[in-house]
């Protein structure tokens, strides 16, 4: 968020005395962000600006919070579009097509690994061989959306996929190696789905929804354990640490 302030707030308001800033000036900043189509960022930016002014009021640096009444002036965020996801009944045919994929071998394997581990695309793309620890894949907090370490128990199928990827990787540090020894590019797996005939029918992120549906409907595992493996972690750090050990 500080980079957002550097880009959007400081050039307009950075030199203004805080007690002189008017609501219209704050709104001008927020409107510029909205015009980029970043309504969600504009919403959070207004909240942060308001928090700064509340602190300024509390410390006698300002008389009022000009951002307080701008909530209703902002455009509503776009409705959430759920990622296209296959049903359980679609998976056998999909997996047969995936194994017959005639593109780059490591692309098909990376996509299959993503499905088996219920990970996000970037977690596979930037995965490193030094994160693989026997039967576990330990993804550091710095690479996780929630900012917490994530541990994935590797099934025998996932380990078999990793063995095939390892044979292709050579000296590369990346599990999903792309060109010139770099991680696989952002859209490689998505374009593979298009090539297989799944344009608008499936997305890489949608496989997490498919997995969640299949696992929850099976009633073989507790919902908390499934959420944990999807890296949806409780905010309570003590409970989170306990659950990590319990479910593993």
CSV table of C-alpha atoms in Angstrom, one decimal:
chain,number,residue,atom,x,y,z
A,1,UNK,CA,0.0,0.0,0.0
A,2,UNK,CA,2.9,2.4,0.6
A,3,UNK,CA,3.8,2.1,-3.1
A,4,UNK,CA,0.3,3.2,-3.9
A,5,UNK,CA,0.8,6.3,-1.7
A,6,UNK,CA,4.1,7.0,-3.5
A,7,UNK,CA,2.4,6.7,-6.9
A,8,UNK,CA,-1.0,8.2,-6.3
A,9,UNK,CA,-1.2,10.3,-3.1
A,10,UNK,CA,2.2,11.9,-2.5
A,11,UNK,CA,2.5,13.7,-5.9
A,12,UNK,CA,-0.9,15.4,-5.3
A,13,UNK,CA,-1.1,15.8,-1.5
A,14,UNK,CA,2.4,15.2,-0.3
A,15,UNK,CA,3.4,18.9,0.0
A,16,UNK,CA,0.1,20.1,1.3
A,17,UNK,CA,-0.3,21.0,5.0
A,18,UNK,CA,-2.4,18.2,6.4
A,19,UNK,CA,-4.9,20.5,8.1
A,20,UNK,CA,-5.6,22.3,4.8
A,21,UNK,CA,-6.5,19.3,2.7
A,22,UNK,CA,-10.1,19.3,1.6
A,23,UNK,CA,-12.4,16.4,0.8
A,24,UNK,CA,-12.5,17.4,-2.9
A,25,UNK,CA,-8.7,17.0,-3.0
A,26,UNK,CA,-8.8,13.5,-1.5
A,27,UNK,CA,-11.6,12.6,-3.9
A,28,UNK,CA,-9.5,13.8,-6.9
A,29,UNK,CA,-6.8,11.3,-5.8
A,30,UNK,CA,-9.3,8.5,-5.5
A,31,UNK,CA,-11.0,9.3,-8.8
A,32,UNK,CA,-7.7,9.0,-10.6
A,33,UNK,CA,-7.2,5.5,-9.1
A,34,UNK,CA,-10.8,4.5,-10.1
A,35,UNK,CA,-10.1,5.7,-13.7
A,36,UNK,CA,-7.5,2.9,-13.9
A,37,UNK,CA,-10.3,0.4,-13.2
A,38,UNK,CA,-8.9,-0.2,-9.7
A,39,UNK,CA,-12.0,0.3,-7.6
A,40,UNK,CA,-10.9,-2.1,-4.9
A,41,UNK,CA,-7.6,-0.3,-4.5
A,42,UNK,CA,-9.4,3.1,-4.4
A,43,UNK,CA,-11.7,1.7,-1.6
A,44,UNK,CA,-8.7,0.5,0.5
A,45,UNK,CA,-6.8,3.7,-0.3
A,46,UNK,CA,-9.7,5.8,1.1
A,47,UNK,CA,-9.6,3.7,4.3
A,48,UNK,CA,-5.9,4.2,4.7
A,49,UNK,CA,-6.1,7.9,4.1
A,50,UNK,CA,-8.9,8.1,6.6
A,51,UNK,CA,-6.8,6.3,9.2
A,52,UNK,CA,-4.0,8.7,8.7
A,53,UNK,CA,-6.3,11.7,9.2
A,54,UNK,CA,-7.9,10.1,12.3
A,55,UNK,CA,-4.4,9.8,13.8
A,56,UNK,CA,-3.7,13.4,12.8
A,57,UNK,CA,-6.9,14.5,14.6
A,58,UNK,CA,-6.0,12.5,17.7
A,59,UNK,CA,-2.5,14.1,17.8
A,60,UNK,CA,-3.9,17.6,17.2
A,61,UNK,CA,-2.3,17.9,13.7
A,62,UNK,CA,-5.7,18.2,11.9
A,63,UNK,CA,-9.2,19.2,12.8
A,64,UNK,CA,-11.2,16.7,10.7
A,65,UNK,CA,-11.0,13.6,8.5
A,66,UNK,CA,-11.8,14.8,4.9
A,67,UNK,CA,-11.9,11.1,3.7
A,68,UNK,CA,-14.6,10.1,6.2
A,69,UNK,CA,-17.6,11.0,4.1
A,70,UNK,CA,-16.2,9.9,0.7
A,71,UNK,CA,-17.2,6.2,1.0
A,72,UNK,CA,-20.5,6.8,-0.8
A,73,UNK,CA,-18.8,8.9,-3.5
A,74,UNK,CA,-16.7,6.0,-4.8
A,75,UNK,CA,-17.8,3.6,-7.5
A,76,UNK,CA,-18.9,0.2,-6.3
A,77,UNK,CA,-16.3,-2.6,-7.0
A,78,UNK,CA,-17.2,-4.8,-9.9
A,79,UNK,CA,-19.1,-8.0,-9.1
A,80,UNK,CA,-16.9,-10.9,-8.4
A,81,UNK,CA,-16.5,-13.2,-11.3
A,82,UNK,CA,-16.0,-16.8,-10.2
A,83,UNK,CA,-13.3,-18.7,-12.1
A,84,UNK,CA,-14.6,-21.3,-14.5
A,85,UNK,CA,-14.3,-24.7,-12.8
A,86,UNK,CA,-14.9,-28.3,-14.0
A,87,UNK,CA,-17.3,-30.6,-12.2
A,88,UNK,CA,-16.1,-33.9,-10.7
A,89,UNK,CA,-17.8,-35.7,-13.6
A,90,UNK,CA,-15.7,-33.8,-16.0
A,91,UNK,CA,-12.3,-34.7,-14.5
A,92,UNK,CA,-11.7,-38.2,-15.9
A,93,UNK,CA,-12.1,-36.9,-19.5
A,94,UNK,CA,-10.0,-33.8,-18.7
A,95,UNK,CA,-7.1,-35.9,-17.2
A,96,UNK,CA,-7.1,-38.2,-20.2
A,97,UNK,CA,-6.8,-35.1,-22.5
A,98,UNK,CA,-4.1,-33.7,-20.3
A,99,UNK,CA,-2.0,-36.8,-20.5
A,100,UNK,CA,-2.4,-36.8,-24.3
A,101,UNK,CA,-1.4,-33.1,-24.4
A,102,UNK,CA,0.9,-32.6,-27.4
A,103,UNK,CA,2.5,-29.3,-26.2
A,104,UNK,CA,5.6,-28.8,-24.1
A,105,UNK,CA,5.9,-31.8,-21.7
A,106,UNK,CA,6.8,-29.7,-18.7
A,107,UNK,CA,3.7,-27.6,-19.2
A,108,UNK,CA,1.3,-30.5,-19.0
A,109,UNK,CA,3.2,-31.8,-16.0
A,110,UNK,CA,3.1,-28.5,-14.2
A,111,UNK,CA,-0.6,-28.3,-14.8
A,112,UNK,CA,-1.1,-31.8,-13.4
A,113,UNK,CA,1.1,-30.9,-10.4
A,114,UNK,CA,-1.1,-27.8,-9.7
A,115,UNK,CA,-4.2,-30.0,-9.8
A,116,UNK,CA,-2.8,-32.7,-7.4
A,117,UNK,CA,-1.5,-30.1,-4.9
A,118,UNK,CA,-4.5,-27.7,-5.0
A,119,UNK,CA,-2.0,-24.8,-5.4
A,120,UNK,CA,-2.3,-21.5,-7.2
A,121,UNK,CA,-0.5,-20.9,-10.5
A,122,UNK,CA,2.3,-18.7,-9.0
A,123,UNK,CA,3.0,-21.2,-6.3
A,124,UNK,CA,3.8,-23.8,-9.0
A,125,UNK,CA,5.5,-21.3,-11.3
A,126,UNK,CA,7.9,-20.0,-8.7
A,127,UNK,CA,8.3,-23.4,-6.9
A,128,UNK,CA,12.0,-24.3,-6.3
A,129,UNK,CA,13.5,-27.7,-5.9
A,130,UNK,CA,15.0,-26.8,-2.5
A,131,UNK,CA,11.4,-26.5,-1.2
A,132,UNK,CA,10.8,-30.2,-1.7
A,133,UNK,CA,11.6,-32.0,1.5
A,134,UNK,CA,11.0,-35.8,1.1
A,135,UNK,CA,7.3,-36.3,1.2
A,136,UNK,CA,6.6,-32.6,1.8
A,137,UNK,CA,6.6,-29.4,-0.2
A,138,UNK,CA,7.3,-26.5,2.1
A,139,UNK,CA,6.3,-23.2,0.4
A,140,UNK,CA,7.7,-20.2,2.4
A,141,UNK,CA,5.4,-17.4,3.6
A,142,UNK,CA,6.9,-14.9,1.2
A,143,UNK,CA,5.4,-16.8,-1.7
A,144,UNK,CA,2.0,-17.4,-0.2
A,145,UNK,CA,-1.0,-15.1,-0.7
A,146,UNK,CA,-1.9,-15.2,3.0
A,147,UNK,CA,1.8,-14.6,4.0
A,148,UNK,CA,2.1,-17.9,5.9
A,149,UNK,CA,4.2,-20.9,5.4
A,150,UNK,CA,2.3,-23.7,3.6
A,151,UNK,CA,3.1,-27.4,3.8
A,152,UNK,CA,1.8,-29.8,1.2
A,153,UNK,CA,2.0,-33.6,1.8
A,154,UNK,CA,3.0,-35.1,-1.5
A,155,UNK,CA,1.0,-38.1,-2.7
A,156,UNK,CA,2.7,-40.8,-4.7
A,157,UNK,CA,1.2,-39.4,-7.8
A,158,UNK,CA,2.5,-35.9,-7.1
A,159,UNK,CA,6.0,-37.3,-6.4
A,160,UNK,CA,5.9,-39.2,-9.7
A,161,UNK,CA,5.0,-35.9,-11.5
A,162,UNK,CA,7.9,-34.2,-9.7
A,163,UNK,CA,10.3,-36.9,-10.7
A,164,UNK,CA,9.4,-36.4,-14.4
A,165,UNK,CA,9.8,-32.6,-14.0
A,166,UNK,CA,13.1,-33.1,-12.3
A,167,UNK,CA,14.4,-35.1,-15.3
A,168,UNK,CA,13.5,-32.2,-17.5
A,169,UNK,CA,14.8,-29.5,-15.2
A,170,UNK,CA,18.5,-30.3,-15.3
A,171,UNK,CA,20.4,-27.7,-13.2
A,172,UNK,CA,17.5,-25.3,-13.1
A,173,UNK,CA,16.3,-24.3,-9.6
A,174,UNK,CA,12.7,-24.0,-10.8
A,175,UNK,CA,10.2,-26.8,-10.5
A,176,UNK,CA,8.2,-25.4,-13.5
A,177,UNK,CA,11.1,-24.1,-15.6
A,178,UNK,CA,10.3,-21.9,-18.5
A,179,UNK,CA,12.6,-20.5,-21.1
A,180,UNK,CA,16.3,-19.5,-20.4
A,181,UNK,CA,16.3,-21.1,-17.0
A,182,UNK,CA,13.5,-18.8,-15.7
A,183,UNK,CA,10.2,-19.8,-14.1
A,184,UNK,CA,7.3,-20.8,-16.5
A,185,UNK,CA,5.6,-17.7,-17.8
A,186,UNK,CA,2.3,-16.6,-16.3
A,187,UNK,CA,-0.1,-17.7,-19.0
A,188,UNK,CA,1.6,-20.9,-20.1
A,189,UNK,CA,-0.7,-23.3,-18.2
A,190,UNK,CA,-3.8,-21.2,-19.1
A,191,UNK,CA,-3.0,-21.3,-22.8
A,192,UNK,CA,-2.5,-25.1,-22.5
A,193,UNK,CA,-6.1,-25.3,-21.3
A,194,UNK,CA,-7.2,-23.3,-24.3
A,195,UNK,CA,-5.2,-25.5,-26.6
A,196,UNK,CA,-7.0,-28.6,-25.1
A,197,UNK,CA,-10.4,-27.0,-25.9
A,198,UNK,CA,-11.2,-25.7,-22.4
A,199,UNK,CA,-11.4,-22.0,-23.2
A,200,UNK,CA,-14.0,-20.4,-20.9
A,201,UNK,CA,-14.7,-23.9,-19.4
A,202,UNK,CA,-11.8,-24.2,-17.1
A,203,UNK,CA,-9.1,-22.0,-15.5
A,204,UNK,CA,-6.1,-22.9,-13.4
A,205,UNK,CA,-7.6,-21.3,-10.3
A,206,UNK,CA,-10.8,-23.2,-10.9
A,207,UNK,CA,-9.2,-26.5,-10.1
A,208,UNK,CA,-9.0,-25.4,-6.5
A,209,UNK,CA,-12.8,-25.0,-6.5
A,210,UNK,CA,-13.2,-28.4,-8.1
A,211,UNK,CA,-10.9,-30.0,-5.4
A,212,UNK,CA,-12.8,-28.3,-2.6
A,213,UNK,CA,-16.2,-29.5,-4.0
A,214,UNK,CA,-15.0,-33.1,-4.4
A,215,UNK,CA,-13.3,-33.3,-1.0
A,216,UNK,CA,-16.2,-31.7,0.9
A,217,UNK,CA,-18.8,-33.8,-0.8
A,218,UNK,CA,-16.9,-37.0,-0.1
A,219,UNK,CA,-17.2,-36.3,3.7
A,220,UNK,CA,-14.0,-38.1,4.2
A,221,UNK,CA,-12.2,-35.1,5.7
A,222,UNK,CA,-13.1,-32.3,8.0
A,223,UNK,CA,-13.8,-29.0,6.3
A,224,UNK,CA,-11.1,-27.3,8.4
A,225,UNK,CA,-8.5,-29.7,7.0
A,226,UNK,CA,-9.6,-29.1,3.4
A,227,UNK,CA,-9.4,-25.3,4.0
A,228,UNK,CA,-6.0,-25.7,5.4
A,229,UNK,CA,-4.7,-27.6,2.4
A,230,UNK,CA,-6.2,-24.8,0.2
A,231,UNK,CA,-4.0,-22.4,2.3
A,232,UNK,CA,-7.1,-20.7,3.7
A,233,UNK,CA,-5.8,-20.3,7.2
A,234,UNK,CA,-7.6,-19.0,10.3
A,235,UNK,CA,-6.6,-15.5,11.4
A,236,UNK,CA,-5.9,-16.7,15.0
A,237,UNK,CA,-2.1,-17.5,14.9
A,238,UNK,CA,-2.3,-20.0,17.8
A,239,UNK,CA,-5.2,-21.9,16.3
A,240,UNK,CA,-3.5,-21.8,12.9
A,241,UNK,CA,-0.2,-23.3,14.3
A,242,UNK,CA,-2.2,-26.0,16.2
A,243,UNK,CA,-4.2,-26.9,13.1
A,244,UNK,CA,-1.1,-27.2,11.0
A,245,UNK,CA,0.3,-29.9,13.2
A,246,UNK,CA,-3.1,-31.6,13.7
A,247,UNK,CA,-4.0,-32.0,10.1
A,248,UNK,CA,-0.6,-32.9,8.8
